[in-house]
PDB file of C-alpha atoms in Angstrom:
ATOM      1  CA  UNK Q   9     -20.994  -4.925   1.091  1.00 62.00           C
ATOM      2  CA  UNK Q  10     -18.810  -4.096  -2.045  1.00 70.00           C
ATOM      3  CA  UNK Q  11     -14.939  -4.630  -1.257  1.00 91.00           C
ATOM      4  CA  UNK Q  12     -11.727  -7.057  -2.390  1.00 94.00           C
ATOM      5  CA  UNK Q  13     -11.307 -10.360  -1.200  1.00 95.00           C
ATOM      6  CA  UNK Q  14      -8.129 -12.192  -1.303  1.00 96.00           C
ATOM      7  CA  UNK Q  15      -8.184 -15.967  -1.042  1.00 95.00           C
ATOM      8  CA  UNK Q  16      -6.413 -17.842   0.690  1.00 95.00           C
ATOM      9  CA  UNK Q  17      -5.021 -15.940   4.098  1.00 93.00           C
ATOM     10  CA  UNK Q  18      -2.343 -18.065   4.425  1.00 94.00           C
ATOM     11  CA  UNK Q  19      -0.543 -20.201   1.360  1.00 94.00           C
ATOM     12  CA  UNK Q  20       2.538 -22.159   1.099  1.00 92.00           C
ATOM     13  CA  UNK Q  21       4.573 -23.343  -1.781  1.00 89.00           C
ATOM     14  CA  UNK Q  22       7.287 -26.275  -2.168  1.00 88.00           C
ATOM     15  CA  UNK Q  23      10.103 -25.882  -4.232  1.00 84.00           C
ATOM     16  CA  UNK Q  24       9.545 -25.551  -8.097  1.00 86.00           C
ATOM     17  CA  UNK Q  25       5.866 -25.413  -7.444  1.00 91.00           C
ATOM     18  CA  UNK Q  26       3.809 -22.387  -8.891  1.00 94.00           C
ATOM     19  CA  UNK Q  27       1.039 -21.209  -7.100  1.00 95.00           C
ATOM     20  CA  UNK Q  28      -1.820 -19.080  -7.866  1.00 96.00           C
ATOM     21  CA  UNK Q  29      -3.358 -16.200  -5.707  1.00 97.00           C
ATOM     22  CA  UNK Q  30      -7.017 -14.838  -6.063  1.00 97.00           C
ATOM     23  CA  UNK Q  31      -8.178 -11.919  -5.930  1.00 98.00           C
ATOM     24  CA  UNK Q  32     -11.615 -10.628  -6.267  1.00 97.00           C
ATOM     25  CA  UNK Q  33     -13.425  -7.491  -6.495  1.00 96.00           C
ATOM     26  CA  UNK Q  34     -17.329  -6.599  -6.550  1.00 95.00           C
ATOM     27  CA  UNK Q  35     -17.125  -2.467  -6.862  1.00 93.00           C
ATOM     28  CA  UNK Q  36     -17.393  -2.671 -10.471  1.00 93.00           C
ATOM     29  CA  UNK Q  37     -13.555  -0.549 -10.399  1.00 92.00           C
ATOM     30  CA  UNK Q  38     -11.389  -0.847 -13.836  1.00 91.00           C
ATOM     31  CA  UNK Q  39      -8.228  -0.732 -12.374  1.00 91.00           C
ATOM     32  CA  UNK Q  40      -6.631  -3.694 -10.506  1.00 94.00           C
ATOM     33  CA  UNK Q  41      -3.365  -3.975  -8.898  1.00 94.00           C
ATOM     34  CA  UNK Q  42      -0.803  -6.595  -7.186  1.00 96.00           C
ATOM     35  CA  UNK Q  43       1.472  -5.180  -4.240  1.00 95.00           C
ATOM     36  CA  UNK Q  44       4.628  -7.251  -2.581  1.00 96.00           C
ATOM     37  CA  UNK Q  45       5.077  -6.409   0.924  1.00 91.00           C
ATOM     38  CA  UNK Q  46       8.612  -7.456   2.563  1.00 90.00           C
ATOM     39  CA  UNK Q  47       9.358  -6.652   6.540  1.00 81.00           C
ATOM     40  CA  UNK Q  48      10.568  -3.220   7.128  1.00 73.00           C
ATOM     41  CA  UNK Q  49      10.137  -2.832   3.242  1.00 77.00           C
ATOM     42  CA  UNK Q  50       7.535  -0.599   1.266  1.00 81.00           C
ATOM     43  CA  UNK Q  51       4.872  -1.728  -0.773  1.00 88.00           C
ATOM     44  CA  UNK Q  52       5.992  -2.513  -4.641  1.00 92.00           C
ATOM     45  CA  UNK Q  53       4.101  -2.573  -7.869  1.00 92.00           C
ATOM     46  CA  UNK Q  54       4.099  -6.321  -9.409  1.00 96.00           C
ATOM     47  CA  UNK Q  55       1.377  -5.932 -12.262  1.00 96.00           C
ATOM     48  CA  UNK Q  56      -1.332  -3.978 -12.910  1.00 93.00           C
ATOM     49  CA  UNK Q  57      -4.562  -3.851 -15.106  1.00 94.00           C
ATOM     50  CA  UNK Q  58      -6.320  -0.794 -16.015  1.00 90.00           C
ATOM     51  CA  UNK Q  59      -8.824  -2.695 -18.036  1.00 91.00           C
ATOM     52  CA  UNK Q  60      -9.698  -6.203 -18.865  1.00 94.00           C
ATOM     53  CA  UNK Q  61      -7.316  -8.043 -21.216  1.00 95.00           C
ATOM     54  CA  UNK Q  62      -4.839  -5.751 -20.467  1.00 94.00           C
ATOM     55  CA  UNK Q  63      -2.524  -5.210 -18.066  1.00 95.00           C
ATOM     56  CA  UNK Q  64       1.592  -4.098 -17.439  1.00 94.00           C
ATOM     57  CA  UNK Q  65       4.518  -4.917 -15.662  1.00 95.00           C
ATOM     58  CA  UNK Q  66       5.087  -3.294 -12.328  1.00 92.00           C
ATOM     59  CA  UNK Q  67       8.334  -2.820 -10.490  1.00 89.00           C
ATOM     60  CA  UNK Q  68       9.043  -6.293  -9.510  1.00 95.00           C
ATOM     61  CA  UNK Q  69       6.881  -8.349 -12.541  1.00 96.00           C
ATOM     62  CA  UNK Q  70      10.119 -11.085 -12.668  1.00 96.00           C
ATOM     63  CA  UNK Q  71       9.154 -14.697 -11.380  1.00 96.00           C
ATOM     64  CA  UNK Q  72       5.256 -13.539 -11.221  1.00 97.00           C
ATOM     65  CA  UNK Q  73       2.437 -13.618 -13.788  1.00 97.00           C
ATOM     66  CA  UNK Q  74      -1.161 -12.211 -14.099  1.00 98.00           C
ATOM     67  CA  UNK Q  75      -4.008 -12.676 -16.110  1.00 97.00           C
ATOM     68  CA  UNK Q  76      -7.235 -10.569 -16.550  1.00 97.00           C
ATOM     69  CA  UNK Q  77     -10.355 -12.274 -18.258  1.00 97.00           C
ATOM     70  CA  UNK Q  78     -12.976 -10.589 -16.065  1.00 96.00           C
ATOM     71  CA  UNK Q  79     -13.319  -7.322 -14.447  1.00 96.00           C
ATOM     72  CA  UNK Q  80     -13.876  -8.408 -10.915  1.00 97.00           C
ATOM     73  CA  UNK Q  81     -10.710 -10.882 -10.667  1.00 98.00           C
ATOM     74  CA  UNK Q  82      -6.665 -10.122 -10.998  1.00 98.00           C
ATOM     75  CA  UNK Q  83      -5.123 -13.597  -9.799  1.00 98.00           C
ATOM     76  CA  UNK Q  84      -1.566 -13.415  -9.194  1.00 98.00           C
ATOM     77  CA  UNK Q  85       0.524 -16.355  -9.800  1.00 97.00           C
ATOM     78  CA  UNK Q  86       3.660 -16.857  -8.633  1.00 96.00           C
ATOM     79  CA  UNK Q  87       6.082 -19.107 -10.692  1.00 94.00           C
ATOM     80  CA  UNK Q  88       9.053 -21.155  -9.627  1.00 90.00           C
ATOM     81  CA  UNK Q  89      11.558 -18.513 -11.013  1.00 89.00           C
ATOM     82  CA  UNK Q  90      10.445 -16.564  -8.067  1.00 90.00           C
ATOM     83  CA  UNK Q  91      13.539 -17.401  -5.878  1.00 87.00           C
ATOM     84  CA  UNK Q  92      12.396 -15.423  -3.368  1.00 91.00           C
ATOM     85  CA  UNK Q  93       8.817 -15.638  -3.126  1.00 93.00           C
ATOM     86  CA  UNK Q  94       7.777 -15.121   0.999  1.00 94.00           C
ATOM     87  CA  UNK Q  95       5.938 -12.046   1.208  1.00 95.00           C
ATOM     88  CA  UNK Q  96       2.614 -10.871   1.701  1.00 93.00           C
ATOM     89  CA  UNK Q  97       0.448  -9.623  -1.150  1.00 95.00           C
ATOM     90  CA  UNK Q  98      -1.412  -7.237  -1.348  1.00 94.00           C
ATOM     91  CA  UNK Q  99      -4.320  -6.801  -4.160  1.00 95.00           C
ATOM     92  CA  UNK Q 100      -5.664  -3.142  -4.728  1.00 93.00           C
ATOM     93  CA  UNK Q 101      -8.314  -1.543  -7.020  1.00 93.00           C
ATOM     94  CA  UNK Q 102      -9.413   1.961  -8.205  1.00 89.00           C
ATOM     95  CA  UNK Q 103     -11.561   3.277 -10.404  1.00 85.00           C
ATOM     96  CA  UNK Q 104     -10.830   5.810 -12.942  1.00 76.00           C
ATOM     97  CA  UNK Q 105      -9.464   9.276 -12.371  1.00 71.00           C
ATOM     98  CA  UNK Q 106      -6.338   9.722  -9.041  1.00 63.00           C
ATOM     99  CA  UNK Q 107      -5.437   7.209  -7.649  1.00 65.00           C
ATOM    100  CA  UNK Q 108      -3.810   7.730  -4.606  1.00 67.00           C
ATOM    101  CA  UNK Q 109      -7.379   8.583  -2.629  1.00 71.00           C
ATOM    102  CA  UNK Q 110      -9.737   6.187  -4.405  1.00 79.00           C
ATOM    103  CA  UNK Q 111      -7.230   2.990  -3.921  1.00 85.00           C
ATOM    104  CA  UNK Q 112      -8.764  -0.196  -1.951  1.00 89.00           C
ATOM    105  CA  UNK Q 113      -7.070  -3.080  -0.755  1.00 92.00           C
ATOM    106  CA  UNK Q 114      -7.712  -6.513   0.172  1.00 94.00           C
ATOM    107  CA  UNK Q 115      -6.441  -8.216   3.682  1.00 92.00           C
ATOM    108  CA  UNK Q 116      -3.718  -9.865   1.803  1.00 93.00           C
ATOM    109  CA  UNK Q 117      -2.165 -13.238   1.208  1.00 95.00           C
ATOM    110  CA  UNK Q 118       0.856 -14.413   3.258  1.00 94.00           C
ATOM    111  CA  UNK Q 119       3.121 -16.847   1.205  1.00 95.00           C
ATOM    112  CA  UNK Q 120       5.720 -18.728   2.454  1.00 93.00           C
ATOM    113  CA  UNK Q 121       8.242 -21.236   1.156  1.00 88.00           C
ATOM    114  CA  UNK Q 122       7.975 -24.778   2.852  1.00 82.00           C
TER     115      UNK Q 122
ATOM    116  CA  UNK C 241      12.337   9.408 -10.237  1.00 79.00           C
ATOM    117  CA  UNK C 242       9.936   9.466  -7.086  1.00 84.00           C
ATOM    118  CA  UNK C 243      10.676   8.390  -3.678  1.00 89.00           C
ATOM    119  CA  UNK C 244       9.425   8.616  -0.095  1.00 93.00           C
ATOM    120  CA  UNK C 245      11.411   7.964   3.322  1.00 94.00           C
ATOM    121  CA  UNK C 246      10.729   7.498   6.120  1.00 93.00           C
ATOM    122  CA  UNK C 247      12.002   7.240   9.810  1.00 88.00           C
ATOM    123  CA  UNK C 248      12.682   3.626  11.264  1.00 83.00           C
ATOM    124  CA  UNK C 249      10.486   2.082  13.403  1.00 86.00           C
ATOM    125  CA  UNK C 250       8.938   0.494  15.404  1.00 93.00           C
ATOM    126  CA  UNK C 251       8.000   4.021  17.432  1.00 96.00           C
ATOM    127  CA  UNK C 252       7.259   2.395  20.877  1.00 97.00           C
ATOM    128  CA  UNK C 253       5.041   4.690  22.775  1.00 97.00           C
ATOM    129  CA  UNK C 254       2.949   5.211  25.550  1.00 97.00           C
ATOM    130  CA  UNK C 255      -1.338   5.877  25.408  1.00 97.00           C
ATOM    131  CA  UNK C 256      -1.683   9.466  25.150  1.00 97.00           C
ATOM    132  CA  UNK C 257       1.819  10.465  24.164  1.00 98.00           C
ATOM    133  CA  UNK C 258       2.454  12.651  21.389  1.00 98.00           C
ATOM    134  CA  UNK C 259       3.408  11.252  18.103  1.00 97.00           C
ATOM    135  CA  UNK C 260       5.395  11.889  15.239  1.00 97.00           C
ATOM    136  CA  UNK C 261       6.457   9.836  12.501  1.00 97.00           C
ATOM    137  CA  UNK C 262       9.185  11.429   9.539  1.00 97.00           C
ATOM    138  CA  UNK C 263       8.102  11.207   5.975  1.00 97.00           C
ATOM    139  CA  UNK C 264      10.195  13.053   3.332  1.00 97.00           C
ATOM    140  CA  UNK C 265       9.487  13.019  -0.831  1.00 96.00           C
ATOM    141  CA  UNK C 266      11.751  13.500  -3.598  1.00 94.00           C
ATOM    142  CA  UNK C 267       9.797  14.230  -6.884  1.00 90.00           C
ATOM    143  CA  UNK C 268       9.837  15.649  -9.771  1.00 84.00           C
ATOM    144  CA  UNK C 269       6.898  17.563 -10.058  1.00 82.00           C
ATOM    145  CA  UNK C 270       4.281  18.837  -7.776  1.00 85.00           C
ATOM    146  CA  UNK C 271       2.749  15.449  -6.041  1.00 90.00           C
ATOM    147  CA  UNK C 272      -0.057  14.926  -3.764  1.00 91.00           C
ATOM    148  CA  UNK C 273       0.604  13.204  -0.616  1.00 94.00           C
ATOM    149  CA  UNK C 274      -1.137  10.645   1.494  1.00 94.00           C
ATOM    150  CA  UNK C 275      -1.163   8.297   4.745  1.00 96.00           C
ATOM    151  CA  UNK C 276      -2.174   4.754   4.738  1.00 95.00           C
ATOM    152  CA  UNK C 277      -2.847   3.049   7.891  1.00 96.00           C
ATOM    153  CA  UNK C 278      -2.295  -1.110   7.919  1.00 92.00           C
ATOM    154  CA  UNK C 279      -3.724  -2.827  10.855  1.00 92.00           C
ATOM    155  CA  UNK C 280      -2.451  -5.855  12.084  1.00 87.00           C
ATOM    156  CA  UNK C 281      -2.899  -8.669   8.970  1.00 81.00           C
ATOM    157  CA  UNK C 282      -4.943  -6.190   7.158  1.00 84.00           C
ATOM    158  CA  UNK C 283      -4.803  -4.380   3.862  1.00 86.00           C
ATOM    159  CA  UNK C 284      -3.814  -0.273   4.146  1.00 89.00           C
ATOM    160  CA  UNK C 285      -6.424   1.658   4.448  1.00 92.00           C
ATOM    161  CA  UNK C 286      -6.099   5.616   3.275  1.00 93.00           C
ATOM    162  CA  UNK C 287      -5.844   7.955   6.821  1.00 96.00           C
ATOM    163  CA  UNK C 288      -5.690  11.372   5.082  1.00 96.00           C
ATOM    164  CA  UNK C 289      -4.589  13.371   2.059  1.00 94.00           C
ATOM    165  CA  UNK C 290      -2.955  16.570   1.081  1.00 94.00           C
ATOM    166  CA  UNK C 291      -3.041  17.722  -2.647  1.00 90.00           C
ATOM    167  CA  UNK C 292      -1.082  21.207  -2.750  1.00 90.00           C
ATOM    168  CA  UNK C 293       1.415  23.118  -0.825  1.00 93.00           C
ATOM    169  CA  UNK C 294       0.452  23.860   2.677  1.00 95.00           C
ATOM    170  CA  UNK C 295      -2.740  22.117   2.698  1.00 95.00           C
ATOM    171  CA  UNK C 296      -3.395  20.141   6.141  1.00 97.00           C
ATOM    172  CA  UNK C 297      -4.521  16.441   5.830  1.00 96.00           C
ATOM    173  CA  UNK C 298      -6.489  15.607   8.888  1.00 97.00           C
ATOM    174  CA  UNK C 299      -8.626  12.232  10.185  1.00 96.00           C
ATOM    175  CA  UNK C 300      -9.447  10.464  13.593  1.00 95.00           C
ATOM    176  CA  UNK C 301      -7.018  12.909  15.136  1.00 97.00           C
ATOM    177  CA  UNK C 302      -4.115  12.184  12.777  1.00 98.00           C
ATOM    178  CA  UNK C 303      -2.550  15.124  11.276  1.00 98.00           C
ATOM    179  CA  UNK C 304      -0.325  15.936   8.420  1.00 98.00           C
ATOM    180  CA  UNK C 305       0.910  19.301   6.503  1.00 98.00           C
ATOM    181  CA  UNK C 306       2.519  19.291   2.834  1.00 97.00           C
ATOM    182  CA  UNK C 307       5.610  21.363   3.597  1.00 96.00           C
ATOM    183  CA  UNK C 308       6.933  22.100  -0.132  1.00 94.00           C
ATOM    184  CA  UNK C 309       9.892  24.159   0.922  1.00 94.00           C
ATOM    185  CA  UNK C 310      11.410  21.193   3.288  1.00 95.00           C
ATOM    186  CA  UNK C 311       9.524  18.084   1.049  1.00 96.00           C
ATOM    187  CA  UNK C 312       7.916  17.057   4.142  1.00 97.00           C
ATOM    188  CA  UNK C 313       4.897  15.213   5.032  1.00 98.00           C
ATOM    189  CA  UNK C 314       5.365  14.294   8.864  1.00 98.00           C
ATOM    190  CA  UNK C 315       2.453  12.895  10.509  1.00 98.00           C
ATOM    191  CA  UNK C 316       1.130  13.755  13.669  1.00 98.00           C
ATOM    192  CA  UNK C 317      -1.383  12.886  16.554  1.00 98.00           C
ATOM    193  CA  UNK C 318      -1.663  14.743  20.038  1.00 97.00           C
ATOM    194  CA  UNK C 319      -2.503  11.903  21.884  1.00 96.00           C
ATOM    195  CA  UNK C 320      -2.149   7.863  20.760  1.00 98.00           C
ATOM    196  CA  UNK C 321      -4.447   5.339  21.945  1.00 97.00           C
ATOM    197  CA  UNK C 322      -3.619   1.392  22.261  1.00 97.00           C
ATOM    198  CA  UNK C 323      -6.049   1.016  18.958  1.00 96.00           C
ATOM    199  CA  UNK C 324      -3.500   3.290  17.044  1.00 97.00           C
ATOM    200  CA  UNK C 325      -0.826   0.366  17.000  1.00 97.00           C
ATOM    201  CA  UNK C 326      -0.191  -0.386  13.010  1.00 96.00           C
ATOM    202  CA  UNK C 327       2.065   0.223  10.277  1.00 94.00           C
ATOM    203  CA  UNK C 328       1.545   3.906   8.667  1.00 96.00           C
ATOM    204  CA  UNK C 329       2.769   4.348   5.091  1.00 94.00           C
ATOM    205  CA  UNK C 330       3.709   7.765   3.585  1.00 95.00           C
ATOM    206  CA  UNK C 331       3.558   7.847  -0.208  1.00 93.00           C
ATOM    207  CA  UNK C 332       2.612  10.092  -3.269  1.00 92.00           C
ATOM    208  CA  UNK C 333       1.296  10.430  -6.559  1.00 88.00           C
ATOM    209  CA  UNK C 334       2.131  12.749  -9.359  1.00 80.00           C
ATOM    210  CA  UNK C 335      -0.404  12.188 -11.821  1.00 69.00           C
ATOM    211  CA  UNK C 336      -4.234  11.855 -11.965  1.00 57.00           C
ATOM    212  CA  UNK C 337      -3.849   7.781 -12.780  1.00 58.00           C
ATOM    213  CA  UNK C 338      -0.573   7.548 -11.984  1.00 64.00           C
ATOM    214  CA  UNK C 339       0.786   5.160  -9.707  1.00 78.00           C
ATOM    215  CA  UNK C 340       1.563   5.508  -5.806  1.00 86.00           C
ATOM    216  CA  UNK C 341       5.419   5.575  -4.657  1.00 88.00           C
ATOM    217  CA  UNK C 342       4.970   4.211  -0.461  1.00 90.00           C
ATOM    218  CA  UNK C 343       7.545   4.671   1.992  1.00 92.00           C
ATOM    219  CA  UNK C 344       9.265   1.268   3.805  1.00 90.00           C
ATOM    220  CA  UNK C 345       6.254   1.885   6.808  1.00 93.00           C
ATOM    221  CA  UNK C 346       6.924   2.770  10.073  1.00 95.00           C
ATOM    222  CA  UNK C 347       5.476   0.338  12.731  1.00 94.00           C
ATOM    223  CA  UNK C 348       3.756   2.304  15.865  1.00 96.00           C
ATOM    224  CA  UNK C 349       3.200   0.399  18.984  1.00 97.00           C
ATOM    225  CA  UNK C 350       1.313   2.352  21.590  1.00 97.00           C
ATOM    226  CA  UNK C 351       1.959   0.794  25.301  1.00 96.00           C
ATOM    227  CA  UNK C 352      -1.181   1.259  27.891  1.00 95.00           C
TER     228      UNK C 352
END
């Protein structure tokens, strides 16, 4: 079955410590995306990649960093200048052409601080 | 630039109530509008769409109408079931490629 997979569910981070999220996708879309979810909050744009070796800063890109070698992975890593990094994460993908009805997510990562 | 609210939650209903849940856009052109449904430690998952003025978004009994003239997109269901419980997310899209502007989520919990 094609689809996104996010690894790991659940992840936590110590103080200073970055930490890297994956996120994987085998329906061969161009377009990747990273999502931060906050309680009571709406979802908002980190990064995203519309191809590989490229991608742009989102709404919220401070503290975070992507990369974008292949076209099936987007990880996410979150860097100790994230202050205030609990949230969960949500990775999305479309192909080409609107958006808004061809976007698929993954089940998310849940980061907190220990 | 682009926004979406929308009401408070949680909405704290009972099974086979009637449901409505507020979504309002401010944008700058002419957008198409859209429901995503997150289920409990899920990703969102599209529910329905509208693309023009007064076109009717409808799926699993969910219903939505883009109201130009008021910048609404309310959604609506006749009856709720226990299995509707989740977060629903208004948001919209301008542009063919352009990214999606979501609402804060509204939290339904639906009480047998």
């Amino acid at each position: 079955d094609g689809g996104i997979t996010q690894s790991p569910k659940y992840l936590f981070r110590k103080e200073g410590q970055n930490v890297t999220l994956s996120c994987e996708q085998n329906l061969n879309h161009d377009a990747m995306y990273w999502y931060r979810q906050d309680p009571g909050q709406g979802l908002r744009l980190i990064y995203y990649s519309q191809i590989v070796n490229d991608f742009q800063k989102g709404d919220i890109a401070e503290g975070y960093s992507v990369s974008r070698e292949k076209k099936e992975s987007f990880p996410l890593t979150v860097t100790s200048a994230q202050k205030n990094p609990t949230a969960f994460y949500l990775c999305a993908s479309s192909p080409p052409g609107f958006v808004g009805e061809k976007l698929f997510f993954g089940s998310g990562t849940q980061l907190s601080v220990l | 630039g682009n926004s979406v609210t929308q009401m408070e939650g949680p909405v704290t209903l009972s099974e086979e109530a009637f449901l409505t849940i507020n979504c309002t856009y401010t944008a700058t052109g002419y957008p198409s509008l859209f429901w995503y449904v997150q289920y409990p430690g899920e990703g969102l998952q599209l529910l329905l769409k509208a693309t023009k003025a007064d076109d009717k978004g409808s799926n699993k009994g969910f219903e939505a109408t883009y109201r130009k003239e008021t910048t609404s997109f309310h959604l609506e269901k006749g009856s709720v079931q226990v299995s509707d419980s989740a977060v629903y997310f208004c948001a919209l899209s301008e542009d063919a490629g352009n990214m999606l502007t979501f609402g804060g989520g509204t939290r339904l919990m639906v009480k047998p």
